[in-house]
Coordinates of N, CA and C in Angstrom, one line a residue:
A27 N 62.7 82.2 -174.5 CA 61.4 82.8 -174.6 C 61.7 84.3 -174.7
T28 N 61.1 85.0 -175.6 CA 61.3 86.4 -175.8 C 60.2 87.2 -175.1
G29 N 59.1 86.6 -174.7 CA 58.0 87.3 -174.1 C 57.5 88.4 -175.0
D30 N 57.1 89.5 -174.5 CA 56.5 90.6 -175.3 C 57.5 91.2 -176.3
A31 N 58.8 91.0 -176.0 CA 59.8 91.6 -177.0 C 59.8 90.8 -178.3
G32 N 59.2 89.6 -178.3 CA 59.2 88.8 -179.5 C 58.5 89.4 -180.7
L33 N 57.4 90.1 -180.4 CA 56.7 90.8 -181.5 C 57.5 91.9 -182.1
A34 N 58.2 92.7 -181.2 CA 59.0 93.8 -181.7 C 60.2 93.2 -182.5
V35 N 60.7 92.1 -182.1 CA 61.9 91.5 -182.8 C 61.4 91.0 -184.2
C36 N 60.2 90.4 -184.3 CA 59.7 90.0 -185.6 C 59.6 91.2 -186.5
L37 N 58.9 92.2 -186.1 CA 58.7 93.4 -186.9 C 60.0 94.1 -187.3
H38 N 61.0 94.1 -186.3 CA 62.3 94.7 -186.6 C 63.0 93.9 -187.7
A39 N 62.9 92.5 -187.6 CA 63.6 91.7 -188.6 C 63.0 91.9 -190.0
L40 N 61.7 92.1 -190.1 CA 61.1 92.4 -191.3 C 61.5 93.7 -191.9
A41 N 61.5 94.8 -191.0 CA 61.9 96.1 -191.4 C 63.4 96.1 -191.8
D42 N 64.2 95.4 -191.1 CA 65.7 95.3 -191.4 C 65.9 94.7 -192.8
Y43 N 65.2 93.6 -193.1 CA 65.3 92.9 -194.4 C 64.9 93.9 -195.5
L44 N 63.8 94.6 -195.3 CA 63.3 95.5 -196.3 C 64.3 96.6 -196.5
A45 N 64.9 97.1 -195.5 CA 65.9 98.2 -195.6 C 67.2 97.8 -196.3
I46 N 67.7 96.6 -195.9 CA 68.9 96.1 -196.5 C 68.7 95.8 -198.0
H47 N 67.6 95.3 -198.4 CA 67.3 94.9 -199.8 C 66.6 96.0 -200.5
Q48 N 66.4 97.1 -199.9 CA 65.7 98.2 -200.5 C 64.4 97.8 -201.2
G49 N 63.6 97.0 -200.5 CA 62.4 96.4 -200.9 C 62.4 95.0 -200.6
M50 N 61.6 94.2 -201.4 CA 61.4 92.8 -201.1 C 62.6 91.9 -201.4
G51 N 63.6 92.4 -202.2 CA 64.7 91.6 -202.6 C 64.3 90.4 -203.3
E52 N 64.9 89.2 -203.0 CA 64.5 88.0 -203.6 C 63.1 87.5 -203.1
T53 N 62.1 87.4 -204.0 CA 60.8 87.2 -203.6 C 60.6 85.9 -202.7
A54 N 61.2 84.8 -203.0 CA 61.1 83.6 -202.2 C 61.6 83.8 -200.8
V55 N 62.8 84.5 -200.7 CA 63.4 84.7 -199.4 C 62.5 85.6 -198.5
F56 N 62.0 86.7 -199.2 CA 61.1 87.6 -198.5 C 59.8 86.9 -198.1
Q57 N 59.3 86.1 -198.9 CA 58.0 85.3 -198.6 C 58.2 84.4 -197.4
R58 N 59.4 83.7 -197.4 CA 59.7 82.8 -196.3 C 59.8 83.6 -195.0
L59 N 60.5 84.7 -195.0 CA 60.6 85.6 -193.8 C 59.2 86.1 -193.4
L60 N 58.4 86.5 -194.3 CA 57.0 87.0 -194.0 C 56.2 85.8 -193.4
D61 N 56.3 84.6 -194.0 CA 55.6 83.5 -193.4 C 56.0 83.2 -192.0
I62 N 57.3 83.3 -191.7 CA 57.7 83.1 -190.3 C 57.2 84.2 -189.4
V63 N 57.3 85.4 -189.8 CA 56.8 86.6 -189.0 C 55.3 86.4 -188.7
V64 N 54.5 86.1 -189.8 CA 53.1 85.9 -189.6 C 52.8 84.7 -188.6
H65 N 53.5 83.6 -188.8 CA 53.3 82.5 -187.9 C 53.6 82.9 -186.4
L66 N 54.7 83.6 -186.2 CA 55.0 84.0 -184.8 C 54.0 85.0 -184.3
C67 N 53.6 85.9 -185.1 CA 52.6 86.9 -184.7 C 51.3 86.2 -184.4
R68 N 50.9 85.2 -185.1 CA 49.6 84.5 -184.8 C 49.7 83.8 -183.4
H69 N 50.9 83.2 -183.2 CA 51.1 82.6 -181.9 C 51.0 83.7 -180.8
Y70 N 51.6 84.8 -181.0 CA 51.5 85.9 -180.0 C 50.1 86.3 -179.7
F71 N 49.3 86.6 -180.8 CA 48.0 87.1 -180.5 C 46.9 86.0 -180.2
E72 N 47.1 84.8 -180.8 CA 46.1 83.8 -180.6 C 46.4 82.8 -179.5
Q73 N 47.6 82.7 -179.1 CA 48.0 81.7 -178.1 C 48.9 82.4 -177.0
Y74 N 48.7 83.6 -176.7 CA 49.5 84.4 -175.8 C 49.8 83.6 -174.5
H75 N 48.7 83.2 -173.9 CA 48.9 82.6 -172.5 C 49.5 81.1 -172.6
E76 N 49.5 80.5 -173.8 CA 50.0 79.2 -173.9 C 51.5 79.3 -174.4
V77 N 51.8 80.2 -175.2 CA 53.1 80.3 -175.8 C 54.0 81.4 -175.3
V78 N 53.5 82.6 -175.3 CA 54.3 83.8 -174.9 C 54.4 83.9 -173.4
A79 N 53.3 83.7 -172.6 CA 53.4 83.9 -171.2 C 52.6 82.8 -170.5
P80 N 53.0 81.6 -170.6 CA 52.3 80.5 -170.0 C 52.3 80.6 -168.4
P81 N 51.3 80.1 -167.7 CA 51.4 80.2 -166.3 C 52.6 79.4 -165.7
A82 N 53.2 79.9 -164.7 CA 54.4 79.2 -164.1 C 54.0 77.8 -163.6
L83 N 54.8 76.8 -163.8 CA 54.6 75.5 -163.3 C 55.1 75.3 -161.9
V84 N 56.2 76.1 -161.6 CA 56.8 76.0 -160.3 C 57.2 77.4 -159.9
N85 N 57.6 77.6 -158.7 CA 58.1 78.9 -158.2 C 59.4 78.7 -157.5
G86 N 60.0 79.8 -157.1 CA 61.3 79.7 -156.4 C 61.3 78.9 -155.1
R87 N 60.2 79.0 -154.4 CA 60.1 78.2 -153.2 C 60.1 76.7 -153.5
D88 N 59.3 76.3 -154.5 CA 59.3 74.9 -154.9 C 60.7 74.4 -155.2
L89 N 61.5 75.2 -155.9 CA 62.9 74.8 -156.3 C 63.8 74.8 -155.0
M90 N 63.7 75.7 -154.2 CA 64.5 75.8 -153.0 C 64.2 74.5 -152.1
Q91 N 62.9 74.2 -152.0 CA 62.5 73.0 -151.2 C 63.0 71.7 -151.8
L92 N 62.9 71.6 -153.1 CA 63.3 70.4 -153.8 C 64.8 70.2 -153.7
L93 N 65.6 71.3 -154.0 CA 67.0 71.2 -154.1 C 67.8 71.5 -152.8
H94 N 67.0 71.9 -151.8 CA 67.6 72.2 -150.4 C 68.6 73.3 -150.6
V95 N 68.3 74.4 -151.2 CA 69.2 75.5 -151.4 C 68.5 76.8 -150.9
K96 N 69.3 77.8 -150.7 CA 68.7 79.1 -150.2 C 68.5 80.0 -151.5
P97 N 67.7 81.1 -151.3 CA 67.5 82.0 -152.4 C 68.8 82.5 -153.0
G98 N 68.8 82.7 -154.3 CA 70.0 83.2 -155.0 C 69.9 83.1 -156.5
P99 N 70.9 83.5 -157.2 CA 70.9 83.6 -158.6 C 70.6 82.2 -159.3
E100 N 71.0 81.1 -158.7 CA 70.8 79.8 -159.3 C 69.3 79.5 -159.4
I101 N 68.5 80.0 -158.4 CA 67.1 79.7 -158.5 C 66.5 80.5 -159.6
G102 N 66.9 81.8 -159.8 CA 66.4 82.6 -160.9 C 66.8 82.0 -162.3
R103 N 68.0 81.4 -162.3 CA 68.5 80.8 -163.6 C 67.6 79.6 -163.9
L104 N 67.3 78.8 -162.9 CA 66.5 77.6 -163.1 C 65.1 78.0 -163.5
L105 N 64.5 79.0 -162.9 CA 63.2 79.4 -163.3 C 63.1 79.9 -164.7
R106 N 64.2 80.6 -165.2 CA 64.2 81.0 -166.6 C 64.3 79.8 -167.5
L107 N 65.2 78.9 -167.1 CA 65.3 77.7 -168.0 C 64.0 76.9 -168.1
I108 N 63.3 76.8 -167.0 CA 62.0 76.1 -166.9 C 61.0 76.8 -167.8
E109 N 61.0 78.2 -167.7 CA 60.1 79.0 -168.5 C 60.3 78.8 -170.0
E110 N 61.6 78.8 -170.4 CA 62.0 78.6 -171.8 C 61.6 77.2 -172.3
A111 N 61.8 76.2 -171.4 CA 61.4 74.8 -171.8 C 59.9 74.6 -171.9
Q112 N 59.2 75.3 -171.1 CA 57.8 75.3 -171.1 C 57.3 76.0 -172.4
A113 N 57.8 77.1 -172.7 CA 57.4 77.9 -173.9 C 57.7 77.1 -175.2
A114 N 58.8 76.3 -175.1 CA 59.2 75.5 -176.3 C 58.4 74.2 -176.4
G115 N 57.6 73.9 -175.4 CA 56.8 72.7 -175.4 C 57.5 71.5 -174.9
D116 N 58.6 71.7 -174.3 CA 59.4 70.5 -173.8 C 58.9 70.0 -172.5
I117 N 58.3 70.9 -171.7 CA 57.7 70.4 -170.4 C 56.3 71.0 -170.3
H118 N 55.4 70.3 -169.6 CA 54.0 70.7 -169.6 C 53.4 70.6 -168.2
T119 N 54.0 69.9 -167.2 CA 53.5 69.7 -165.9 C 54.4 70.1 -164.8
R120 N 53.9 70.3 -163.6 CA 54.7 70.6 -162.5 C 55.8 69.6 -162.2
D121 N 55.4 68.3 -162.3 CA 56.4 67.2 -162.1 C 57.5 67.3 -163.1
Q122 N 57.2 67.5 -164.4 CA 58.2 67.6 -165.4 C 59.1 68.8 -165.1
A123 N 58.6 69.9 -164.6 CA 59.4 71.1 -164.3 C 60.4 70.8 -163.2
L124 N 59.9 70.1 -162.2 CA 60.8 69.7 -161.0 C 61.9 68.8 -161.5
Q125 N 61.5 67.8 -162.3 CA 62.5 66.9 -162.8 C 63.5 67.6 -163.7
F126 N 63.0 68.5 -164.5 CA 63.9 69.3 -165.3 C 64.9 70.1 -164.5
A127 N 64.4 70.7 -163.4 CA 65.3 71.5 -162.5 C 66.3 70.6 -161.9
Q128 N 66.0 69.4 -161.5 CA 67.0 68.5 -160.9 C 68.0 68.1 -161.9
Q129 N 67.6 67.8 -163.1 CA 68.6 67.5 -164.2 C 69.5 68.6 -164.5
S130 N 68.9 69.8 -164.5 CA 69.7 71.0 -164.8 C 70.8 71.3 -163.8
C131 N 70.6 70.8 -162.6 CA 71.6 71.1 -161.5 C 72.6 70.0 -161.4
S132 N 72.4 68.9 -162.1 CA 73.3 67.7 -162.0 C 74.5 68.0 -163.0

């Protein structure tokens, strides 16, 4: 998940393509890139809380309790993995997030 940086990355990719090709270049390729950027920007503006910054399903305490571990980098790593899986639509519930965390530690 790129969070707020995703919008900047989309616009940078578009600007980079235009600079490299000194304009639109091959129309079909440019149109495909533009379609992707528009799609991602729509998600950013229209579904921000669902796609870009969904509410956390679990927190560090949940993971420490589940896995019987102390605070540390592993908890942060797991939280980032869960956030990415949630943004990708792979997990939707707290139970799924906890199961995902257990599987990620195995």
